[in-house]
JSON list of N, CA and C in Angstrom, two decimals:
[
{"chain": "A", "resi": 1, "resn": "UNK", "atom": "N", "xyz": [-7.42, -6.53, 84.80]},
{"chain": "A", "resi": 1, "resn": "UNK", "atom": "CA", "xyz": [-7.48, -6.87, 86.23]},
{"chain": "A", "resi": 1, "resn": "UNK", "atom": "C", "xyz": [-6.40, -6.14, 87.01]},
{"chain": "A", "resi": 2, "resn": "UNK", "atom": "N", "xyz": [-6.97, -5.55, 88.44]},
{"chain": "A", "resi": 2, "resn": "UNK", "atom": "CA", "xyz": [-5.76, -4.90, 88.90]},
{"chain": "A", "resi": 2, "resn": "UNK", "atom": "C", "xyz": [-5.66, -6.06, 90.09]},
{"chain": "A", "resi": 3, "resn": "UNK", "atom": "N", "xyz": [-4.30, -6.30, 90.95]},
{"chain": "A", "resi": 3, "resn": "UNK", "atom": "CA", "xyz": [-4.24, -6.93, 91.84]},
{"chain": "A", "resi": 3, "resn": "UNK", "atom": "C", "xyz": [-3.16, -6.39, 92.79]},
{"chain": "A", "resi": 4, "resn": "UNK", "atom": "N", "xyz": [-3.37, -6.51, 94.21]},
{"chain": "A", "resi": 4, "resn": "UNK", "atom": "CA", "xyz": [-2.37, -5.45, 95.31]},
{"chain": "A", "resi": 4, "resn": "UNK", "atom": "C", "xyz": [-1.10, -6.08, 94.86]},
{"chain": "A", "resi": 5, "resn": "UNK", "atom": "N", "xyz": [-0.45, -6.68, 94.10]},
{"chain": "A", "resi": 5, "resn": "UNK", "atom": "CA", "xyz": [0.99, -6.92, 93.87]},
{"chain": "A", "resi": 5, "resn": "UNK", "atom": "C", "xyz": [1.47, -6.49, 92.84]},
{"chain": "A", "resi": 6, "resn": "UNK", "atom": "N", "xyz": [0.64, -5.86, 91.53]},
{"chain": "A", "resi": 6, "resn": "UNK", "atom": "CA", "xyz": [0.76, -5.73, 90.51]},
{"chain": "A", "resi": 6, "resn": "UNK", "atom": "C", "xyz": [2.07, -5.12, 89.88]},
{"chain": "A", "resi": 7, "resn": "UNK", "atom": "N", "xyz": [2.90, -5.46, 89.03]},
{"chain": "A", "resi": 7, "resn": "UNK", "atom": "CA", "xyz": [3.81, -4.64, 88.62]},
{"chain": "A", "resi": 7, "resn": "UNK", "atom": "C", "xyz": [3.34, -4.04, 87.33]},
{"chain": "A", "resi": 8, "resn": "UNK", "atom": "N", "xyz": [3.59, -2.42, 87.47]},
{"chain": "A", "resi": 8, "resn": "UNK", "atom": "CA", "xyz": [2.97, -1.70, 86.18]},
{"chain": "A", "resi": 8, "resn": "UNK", "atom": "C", "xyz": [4.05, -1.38, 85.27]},
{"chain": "A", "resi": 9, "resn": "UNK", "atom": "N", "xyz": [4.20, -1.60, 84.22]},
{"chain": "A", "resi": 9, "resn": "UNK", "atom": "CA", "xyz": [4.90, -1.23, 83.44]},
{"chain": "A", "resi": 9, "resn": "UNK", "atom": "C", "xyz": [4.56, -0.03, 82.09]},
{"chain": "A", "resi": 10, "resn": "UNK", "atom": "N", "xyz": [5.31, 0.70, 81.96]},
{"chain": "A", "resi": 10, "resn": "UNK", "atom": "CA", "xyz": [4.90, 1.99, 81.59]},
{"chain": "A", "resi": 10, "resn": "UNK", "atom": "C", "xyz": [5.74, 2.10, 79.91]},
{"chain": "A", "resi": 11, "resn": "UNK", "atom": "N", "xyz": [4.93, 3.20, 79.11]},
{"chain": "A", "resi": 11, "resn": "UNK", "atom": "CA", "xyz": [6.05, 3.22, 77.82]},
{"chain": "A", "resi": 11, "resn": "UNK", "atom": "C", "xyz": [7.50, 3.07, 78.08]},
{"chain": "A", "resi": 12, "resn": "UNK", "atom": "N", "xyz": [8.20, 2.59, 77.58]},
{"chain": "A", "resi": 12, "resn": "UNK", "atom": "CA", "xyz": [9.61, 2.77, 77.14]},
{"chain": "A", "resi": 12, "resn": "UNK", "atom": "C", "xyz": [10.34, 1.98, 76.53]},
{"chain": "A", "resi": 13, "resn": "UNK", "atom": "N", "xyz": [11.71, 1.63, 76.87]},
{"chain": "A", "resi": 13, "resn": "UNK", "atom": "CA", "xyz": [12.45, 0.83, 75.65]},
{"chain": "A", "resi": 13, "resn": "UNK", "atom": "C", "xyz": [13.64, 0.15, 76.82]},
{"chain": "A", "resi": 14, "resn": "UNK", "atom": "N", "xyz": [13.24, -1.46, 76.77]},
{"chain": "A", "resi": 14, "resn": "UNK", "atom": "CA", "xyz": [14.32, -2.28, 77.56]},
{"chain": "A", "resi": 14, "resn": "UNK", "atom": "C", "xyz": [15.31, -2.25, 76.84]},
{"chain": "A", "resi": 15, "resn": "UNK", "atom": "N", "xyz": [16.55, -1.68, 77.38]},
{"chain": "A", "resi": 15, "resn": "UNK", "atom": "CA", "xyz": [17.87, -1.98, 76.30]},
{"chain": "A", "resi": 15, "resn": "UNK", "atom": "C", "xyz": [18.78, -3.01, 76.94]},
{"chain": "A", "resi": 16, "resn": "UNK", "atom": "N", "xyz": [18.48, -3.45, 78.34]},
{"chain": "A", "resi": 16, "resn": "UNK", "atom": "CA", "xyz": [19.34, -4.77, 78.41]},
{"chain": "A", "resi": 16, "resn": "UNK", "atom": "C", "xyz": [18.60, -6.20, 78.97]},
{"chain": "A", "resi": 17, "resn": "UNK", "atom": "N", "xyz": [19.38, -7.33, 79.16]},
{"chain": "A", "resi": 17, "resn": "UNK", "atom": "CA", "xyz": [18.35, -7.96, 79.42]},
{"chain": "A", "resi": 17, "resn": "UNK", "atom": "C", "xyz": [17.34, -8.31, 80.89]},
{"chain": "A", "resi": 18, "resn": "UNK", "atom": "N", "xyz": [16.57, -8.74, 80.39]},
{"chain": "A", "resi": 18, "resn": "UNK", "atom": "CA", "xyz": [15.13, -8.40, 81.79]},
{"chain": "A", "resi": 18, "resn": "UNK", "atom": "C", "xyz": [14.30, -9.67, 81.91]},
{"chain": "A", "resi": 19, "resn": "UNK", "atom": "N", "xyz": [14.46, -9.89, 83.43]},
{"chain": "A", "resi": 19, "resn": "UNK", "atom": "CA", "xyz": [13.88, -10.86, 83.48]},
{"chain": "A", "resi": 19, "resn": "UNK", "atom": "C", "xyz": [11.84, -10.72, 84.25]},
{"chain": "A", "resi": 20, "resn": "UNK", "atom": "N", "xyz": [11.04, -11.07, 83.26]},
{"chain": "A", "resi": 20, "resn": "UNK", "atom": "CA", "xyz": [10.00, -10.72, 84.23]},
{"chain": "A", "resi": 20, "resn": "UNK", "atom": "C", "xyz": [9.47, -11.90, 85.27]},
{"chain": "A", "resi": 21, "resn": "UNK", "atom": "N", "xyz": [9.13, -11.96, 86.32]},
{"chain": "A", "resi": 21, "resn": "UNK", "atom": "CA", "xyz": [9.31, -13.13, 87.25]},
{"chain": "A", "resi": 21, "resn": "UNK", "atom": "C", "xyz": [7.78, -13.56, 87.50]},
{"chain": "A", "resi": 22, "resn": "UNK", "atom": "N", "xyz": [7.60, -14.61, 88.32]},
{"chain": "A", "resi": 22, "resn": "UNK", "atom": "CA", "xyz": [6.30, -15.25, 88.86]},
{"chain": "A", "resi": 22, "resn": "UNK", "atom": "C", "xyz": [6.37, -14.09, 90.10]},
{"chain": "A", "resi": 23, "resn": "UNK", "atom": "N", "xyz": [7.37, -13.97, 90.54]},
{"chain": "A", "resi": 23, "resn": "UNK", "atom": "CA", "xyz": [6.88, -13.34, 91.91]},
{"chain": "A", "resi": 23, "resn": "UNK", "atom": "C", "xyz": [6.50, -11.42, 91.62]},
{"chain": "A", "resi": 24, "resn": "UNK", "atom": "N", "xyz": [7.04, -10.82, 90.82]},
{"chain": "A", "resi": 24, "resn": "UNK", "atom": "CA", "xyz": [6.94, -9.88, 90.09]},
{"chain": "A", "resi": 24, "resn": "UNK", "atom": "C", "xyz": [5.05, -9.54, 89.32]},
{"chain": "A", "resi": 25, "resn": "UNK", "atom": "N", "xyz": [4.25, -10.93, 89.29]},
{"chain": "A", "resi": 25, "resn": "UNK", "atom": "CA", "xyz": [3.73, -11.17, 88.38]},
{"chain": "A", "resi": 25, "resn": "UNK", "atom": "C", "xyz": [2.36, -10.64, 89.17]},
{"chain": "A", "resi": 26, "resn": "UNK", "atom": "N", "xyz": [1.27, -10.48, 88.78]},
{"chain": "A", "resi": 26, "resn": "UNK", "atom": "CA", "xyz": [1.23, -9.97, 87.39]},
{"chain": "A", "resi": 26, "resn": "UNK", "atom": "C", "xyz": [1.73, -8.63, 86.87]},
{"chain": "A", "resi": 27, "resn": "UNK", "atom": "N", "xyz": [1.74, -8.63, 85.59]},
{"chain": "A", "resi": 27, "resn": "UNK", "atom": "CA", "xyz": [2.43, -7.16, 85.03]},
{"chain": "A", "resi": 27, "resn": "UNK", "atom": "C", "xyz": [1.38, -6.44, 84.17]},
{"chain": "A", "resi": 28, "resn": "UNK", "atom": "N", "xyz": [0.97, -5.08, 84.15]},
{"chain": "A", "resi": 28, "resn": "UNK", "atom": "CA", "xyz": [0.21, -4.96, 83.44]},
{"chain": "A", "resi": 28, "resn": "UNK", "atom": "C", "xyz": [0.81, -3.41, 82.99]},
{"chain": "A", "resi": 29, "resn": "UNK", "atom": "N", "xyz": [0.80, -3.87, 81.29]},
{"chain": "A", "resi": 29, "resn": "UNK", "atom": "CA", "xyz": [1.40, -2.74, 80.69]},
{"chain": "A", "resi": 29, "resn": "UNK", "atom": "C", "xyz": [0.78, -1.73, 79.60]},
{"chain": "A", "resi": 30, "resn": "UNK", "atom": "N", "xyz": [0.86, -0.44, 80.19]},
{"chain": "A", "resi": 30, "resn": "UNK", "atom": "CA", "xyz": [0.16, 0.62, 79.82]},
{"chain": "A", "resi": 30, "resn": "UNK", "atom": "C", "xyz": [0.34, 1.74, 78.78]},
{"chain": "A", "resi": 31, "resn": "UNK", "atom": "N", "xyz": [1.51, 1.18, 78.09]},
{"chain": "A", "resi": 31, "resn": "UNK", "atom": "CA", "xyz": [2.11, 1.79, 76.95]},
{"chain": "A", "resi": 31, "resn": "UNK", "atom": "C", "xyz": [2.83, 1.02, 75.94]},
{"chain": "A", "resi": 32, "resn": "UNK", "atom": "N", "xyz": [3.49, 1.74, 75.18]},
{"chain": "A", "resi": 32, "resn": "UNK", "atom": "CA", "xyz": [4.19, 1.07, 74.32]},
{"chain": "A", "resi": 32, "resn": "UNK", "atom": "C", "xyz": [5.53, 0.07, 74.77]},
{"chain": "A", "resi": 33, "resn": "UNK", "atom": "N", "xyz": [5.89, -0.70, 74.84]},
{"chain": "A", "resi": 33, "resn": "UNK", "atom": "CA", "xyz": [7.35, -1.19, 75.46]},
{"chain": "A", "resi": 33, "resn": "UNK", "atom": "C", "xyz": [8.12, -1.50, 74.49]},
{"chain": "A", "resi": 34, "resn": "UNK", "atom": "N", "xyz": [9.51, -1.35, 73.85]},
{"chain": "A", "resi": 34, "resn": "UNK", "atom": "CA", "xyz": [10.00, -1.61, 73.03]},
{"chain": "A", "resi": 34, "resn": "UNK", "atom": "C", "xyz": [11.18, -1.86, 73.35]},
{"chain": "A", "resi": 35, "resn": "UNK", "atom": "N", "xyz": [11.76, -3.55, 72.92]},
{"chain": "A", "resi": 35, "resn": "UNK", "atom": "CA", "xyz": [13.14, -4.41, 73.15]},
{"chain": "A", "resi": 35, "resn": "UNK", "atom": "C", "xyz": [13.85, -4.22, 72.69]},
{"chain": "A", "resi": 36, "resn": "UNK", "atom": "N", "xyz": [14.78, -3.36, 72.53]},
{"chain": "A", "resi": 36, "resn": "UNK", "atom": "CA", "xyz": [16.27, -3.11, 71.80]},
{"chain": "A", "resi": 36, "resn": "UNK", "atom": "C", "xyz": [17.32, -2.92, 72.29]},
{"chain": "A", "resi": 37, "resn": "UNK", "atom": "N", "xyz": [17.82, -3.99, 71.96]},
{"chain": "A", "resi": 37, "resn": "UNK", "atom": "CA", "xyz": [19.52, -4.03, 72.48]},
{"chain": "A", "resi": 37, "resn": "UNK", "atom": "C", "xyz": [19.54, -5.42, 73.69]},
{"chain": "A", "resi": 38, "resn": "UNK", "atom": "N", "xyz": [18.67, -6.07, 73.54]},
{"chain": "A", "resi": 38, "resn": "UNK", "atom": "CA", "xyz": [18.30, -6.64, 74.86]},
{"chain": "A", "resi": 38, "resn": "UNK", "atom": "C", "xyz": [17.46, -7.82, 74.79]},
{"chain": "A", "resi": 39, "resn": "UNK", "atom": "N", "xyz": [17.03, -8.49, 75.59]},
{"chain": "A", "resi": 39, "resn": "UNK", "atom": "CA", "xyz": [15.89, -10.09, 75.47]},
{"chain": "A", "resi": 39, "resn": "UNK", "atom": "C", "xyz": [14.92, -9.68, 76.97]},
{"chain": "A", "resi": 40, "resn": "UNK", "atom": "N", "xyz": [13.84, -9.79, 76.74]},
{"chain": "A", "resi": 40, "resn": "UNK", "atom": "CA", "xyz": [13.22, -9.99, 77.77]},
{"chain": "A", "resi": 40, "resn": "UNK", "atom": "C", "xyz": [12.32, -11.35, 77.83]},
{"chain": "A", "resi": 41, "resn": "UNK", "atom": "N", "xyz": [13.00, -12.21, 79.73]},
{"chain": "A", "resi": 41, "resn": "UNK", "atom": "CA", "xyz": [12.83, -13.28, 79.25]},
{"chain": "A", "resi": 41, "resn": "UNK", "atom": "C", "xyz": [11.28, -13.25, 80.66]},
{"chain": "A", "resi": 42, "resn": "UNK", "atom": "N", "xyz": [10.32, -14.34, 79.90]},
{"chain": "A", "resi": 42, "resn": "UNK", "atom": "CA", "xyz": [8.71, -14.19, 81.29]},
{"chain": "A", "resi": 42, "resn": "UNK", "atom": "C", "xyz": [9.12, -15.72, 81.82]},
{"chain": "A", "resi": 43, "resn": "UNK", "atom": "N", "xyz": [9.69, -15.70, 82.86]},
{"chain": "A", "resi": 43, "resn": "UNK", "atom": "CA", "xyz": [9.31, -17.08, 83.50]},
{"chain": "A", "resi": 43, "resn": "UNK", "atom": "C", "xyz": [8.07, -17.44, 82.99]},
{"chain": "A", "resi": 44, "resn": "UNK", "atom": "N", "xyz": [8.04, -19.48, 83.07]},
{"chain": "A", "resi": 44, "resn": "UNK", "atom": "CA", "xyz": [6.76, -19.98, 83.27]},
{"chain": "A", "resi": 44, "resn": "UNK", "atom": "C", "xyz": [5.69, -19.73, 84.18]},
{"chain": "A", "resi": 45, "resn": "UNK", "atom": "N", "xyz": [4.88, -19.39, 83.66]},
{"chain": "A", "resi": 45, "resn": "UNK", "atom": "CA", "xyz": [3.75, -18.54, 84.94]},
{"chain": "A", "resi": 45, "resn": "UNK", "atom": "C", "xyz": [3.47, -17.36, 84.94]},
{"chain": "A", "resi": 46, "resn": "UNK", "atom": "N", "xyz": [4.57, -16.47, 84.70]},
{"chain": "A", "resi": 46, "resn": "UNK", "atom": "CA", "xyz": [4.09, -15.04, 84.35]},
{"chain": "A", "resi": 46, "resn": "UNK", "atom": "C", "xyz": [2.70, -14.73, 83.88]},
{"chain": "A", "resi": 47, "resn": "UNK", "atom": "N", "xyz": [2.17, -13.66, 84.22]},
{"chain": "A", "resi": 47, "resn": "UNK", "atom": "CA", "xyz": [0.91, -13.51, 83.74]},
{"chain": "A", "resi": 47, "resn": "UNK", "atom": "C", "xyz": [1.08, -11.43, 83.08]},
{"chain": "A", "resi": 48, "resn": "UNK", "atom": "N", "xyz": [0.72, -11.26, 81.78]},
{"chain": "A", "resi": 48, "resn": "UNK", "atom": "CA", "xyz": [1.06, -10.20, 81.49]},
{"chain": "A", "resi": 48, "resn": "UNK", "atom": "C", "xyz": [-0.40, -9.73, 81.02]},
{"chain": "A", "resi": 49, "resn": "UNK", "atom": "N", "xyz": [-1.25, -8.39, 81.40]},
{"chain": "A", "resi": 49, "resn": "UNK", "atom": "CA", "xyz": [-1.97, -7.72, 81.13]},
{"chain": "A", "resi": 49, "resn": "UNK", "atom": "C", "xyz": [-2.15, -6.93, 80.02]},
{"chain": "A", "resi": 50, "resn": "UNK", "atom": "N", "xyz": [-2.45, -6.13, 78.94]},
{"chain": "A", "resi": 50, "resn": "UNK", "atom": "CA", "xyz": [-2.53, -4.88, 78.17]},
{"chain": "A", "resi": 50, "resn": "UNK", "atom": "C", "xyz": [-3.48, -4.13, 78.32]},
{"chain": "A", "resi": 51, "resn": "UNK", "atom": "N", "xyz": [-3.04, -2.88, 79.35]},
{"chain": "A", "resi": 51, "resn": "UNK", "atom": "CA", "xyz": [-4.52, -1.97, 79.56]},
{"chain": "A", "resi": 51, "resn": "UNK", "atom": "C", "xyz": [-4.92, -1.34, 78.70]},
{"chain": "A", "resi": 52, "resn": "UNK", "atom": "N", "xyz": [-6.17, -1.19, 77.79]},
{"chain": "A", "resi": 52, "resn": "UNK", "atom": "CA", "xyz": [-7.18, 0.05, 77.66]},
{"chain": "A", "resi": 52, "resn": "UNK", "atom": "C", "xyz": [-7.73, -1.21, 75.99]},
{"chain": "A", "resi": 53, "resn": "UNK", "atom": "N", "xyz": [-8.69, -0.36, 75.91]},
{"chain": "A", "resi": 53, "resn": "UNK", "atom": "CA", "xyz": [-9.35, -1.33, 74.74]},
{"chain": "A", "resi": 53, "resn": "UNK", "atom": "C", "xyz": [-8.65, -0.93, 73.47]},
{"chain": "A", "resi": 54, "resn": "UNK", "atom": "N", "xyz": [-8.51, -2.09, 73.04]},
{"chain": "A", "resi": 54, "resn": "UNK", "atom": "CA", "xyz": [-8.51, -2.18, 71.11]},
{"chain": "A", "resi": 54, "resn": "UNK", "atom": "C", "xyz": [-6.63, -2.07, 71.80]},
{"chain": "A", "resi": 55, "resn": "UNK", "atom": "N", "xyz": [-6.35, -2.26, 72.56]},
{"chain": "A", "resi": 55, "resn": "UNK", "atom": "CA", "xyz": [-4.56, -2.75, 72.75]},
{"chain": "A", "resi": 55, "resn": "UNK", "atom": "C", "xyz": [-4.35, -4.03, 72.51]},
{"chain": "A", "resi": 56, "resn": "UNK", "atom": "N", "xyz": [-2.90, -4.50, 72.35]},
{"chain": "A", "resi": 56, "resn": "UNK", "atom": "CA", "xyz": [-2.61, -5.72, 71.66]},
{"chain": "A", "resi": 56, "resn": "UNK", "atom": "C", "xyz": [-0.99, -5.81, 72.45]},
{"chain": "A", "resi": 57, "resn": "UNK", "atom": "N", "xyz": [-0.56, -7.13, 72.47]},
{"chain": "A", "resi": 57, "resn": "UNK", "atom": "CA", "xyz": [0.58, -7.59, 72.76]},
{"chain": "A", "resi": 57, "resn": "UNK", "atom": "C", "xyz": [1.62, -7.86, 71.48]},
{"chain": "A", "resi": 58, "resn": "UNK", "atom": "N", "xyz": [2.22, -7.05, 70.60]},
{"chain": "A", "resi": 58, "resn": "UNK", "atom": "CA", "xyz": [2.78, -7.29, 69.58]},
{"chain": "A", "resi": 58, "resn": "UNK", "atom": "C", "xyz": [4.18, -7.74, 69.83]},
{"chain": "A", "resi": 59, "resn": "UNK", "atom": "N", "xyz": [4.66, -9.32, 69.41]},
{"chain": "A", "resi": 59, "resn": "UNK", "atom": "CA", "xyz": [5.65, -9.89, 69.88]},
{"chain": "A", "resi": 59, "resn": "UNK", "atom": "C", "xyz": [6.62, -9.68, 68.18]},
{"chain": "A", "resi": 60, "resn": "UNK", "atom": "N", "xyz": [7.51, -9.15, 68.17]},
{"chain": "A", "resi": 60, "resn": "UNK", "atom": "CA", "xyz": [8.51, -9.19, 66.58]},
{"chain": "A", "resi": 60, "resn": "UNK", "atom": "C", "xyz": [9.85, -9.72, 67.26]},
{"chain": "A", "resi": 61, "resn": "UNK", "atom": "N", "xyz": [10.66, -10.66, 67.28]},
{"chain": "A", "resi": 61, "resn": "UNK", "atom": "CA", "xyz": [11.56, -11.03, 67.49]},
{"chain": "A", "resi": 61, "resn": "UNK", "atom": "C", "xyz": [12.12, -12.38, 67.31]},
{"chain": "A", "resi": 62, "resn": "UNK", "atom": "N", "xyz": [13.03, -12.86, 67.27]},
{"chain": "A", "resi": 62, "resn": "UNK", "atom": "CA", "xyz": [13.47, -13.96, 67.63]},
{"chain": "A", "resi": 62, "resn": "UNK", "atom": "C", "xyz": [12.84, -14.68, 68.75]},
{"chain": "A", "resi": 63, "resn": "UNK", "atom": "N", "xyz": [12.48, -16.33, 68.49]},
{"chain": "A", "resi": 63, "resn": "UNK", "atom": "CA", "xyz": [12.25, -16.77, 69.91]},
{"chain": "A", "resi": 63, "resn": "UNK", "atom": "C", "xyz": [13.14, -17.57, 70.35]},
{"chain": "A", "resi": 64, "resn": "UNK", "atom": "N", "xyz": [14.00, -17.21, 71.49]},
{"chain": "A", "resi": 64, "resn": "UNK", "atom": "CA", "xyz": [14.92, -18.59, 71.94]},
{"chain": "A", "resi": 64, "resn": "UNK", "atom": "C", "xyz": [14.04, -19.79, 72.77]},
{"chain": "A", "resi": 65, "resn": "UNK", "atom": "N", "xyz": [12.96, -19.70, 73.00]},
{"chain": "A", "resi": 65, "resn": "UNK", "atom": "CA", "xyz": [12.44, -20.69, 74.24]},
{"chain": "A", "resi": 65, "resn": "UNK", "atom": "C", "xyz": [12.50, -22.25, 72.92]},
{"chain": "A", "resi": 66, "resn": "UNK", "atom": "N", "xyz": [12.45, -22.87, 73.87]},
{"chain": "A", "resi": 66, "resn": "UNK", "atom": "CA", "xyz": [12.40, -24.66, 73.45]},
{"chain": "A", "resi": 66, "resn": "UNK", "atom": "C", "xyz": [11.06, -25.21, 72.96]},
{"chain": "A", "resi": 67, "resn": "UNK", "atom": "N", "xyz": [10.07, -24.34, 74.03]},
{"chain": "A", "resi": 67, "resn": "UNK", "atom": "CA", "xyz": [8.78, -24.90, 73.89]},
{"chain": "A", "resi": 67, "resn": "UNK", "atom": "C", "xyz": [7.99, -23.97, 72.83]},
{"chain": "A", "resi": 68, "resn": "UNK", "atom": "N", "xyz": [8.43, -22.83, 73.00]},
{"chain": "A", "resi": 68, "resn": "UNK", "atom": "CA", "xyz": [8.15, -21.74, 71.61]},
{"chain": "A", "resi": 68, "resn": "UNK", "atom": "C", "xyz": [6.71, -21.08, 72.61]},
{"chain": "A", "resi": 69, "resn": "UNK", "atom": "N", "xyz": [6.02, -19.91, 72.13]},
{"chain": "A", "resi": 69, "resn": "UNK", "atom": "CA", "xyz": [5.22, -19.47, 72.25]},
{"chain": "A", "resi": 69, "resn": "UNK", "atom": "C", "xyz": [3.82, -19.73, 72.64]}
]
């Protein structure tokens, strides 16, 4: 889904920490993104996209949230 607010996010590598927001939202990401050195945290509500077929959201990390995943 595209929407006129959309934030696109593109390959690369977050190295510090990042917050992705409701108001920011939705995000739709078109490459690889990779967390090192860093936490990226999605407010409640966030809504995150993965463009093109046979893509996937691969989460490997620690989770700090309370409520978990």
């Amino acid at each position: 889904p595209v929407f006129p607010d959309t934030t696109y996010i593109t390959a690369g590598t977050i190295t510090q920490d990042s917050i992705w927001t409701v108001a920011g939202s939705p995000y739709l990401v078109s490459g690889e993104v990779l967390i090192n050195g860093g936490t990226l945290t999605l407010e409640p509500g966030v809504e995150v996209y993965v463009e093109g077929n046979g893509r996937r959201l691969n989460v490997v990390a620690r989770n700090k949230s309370r409520r978990g995943l």
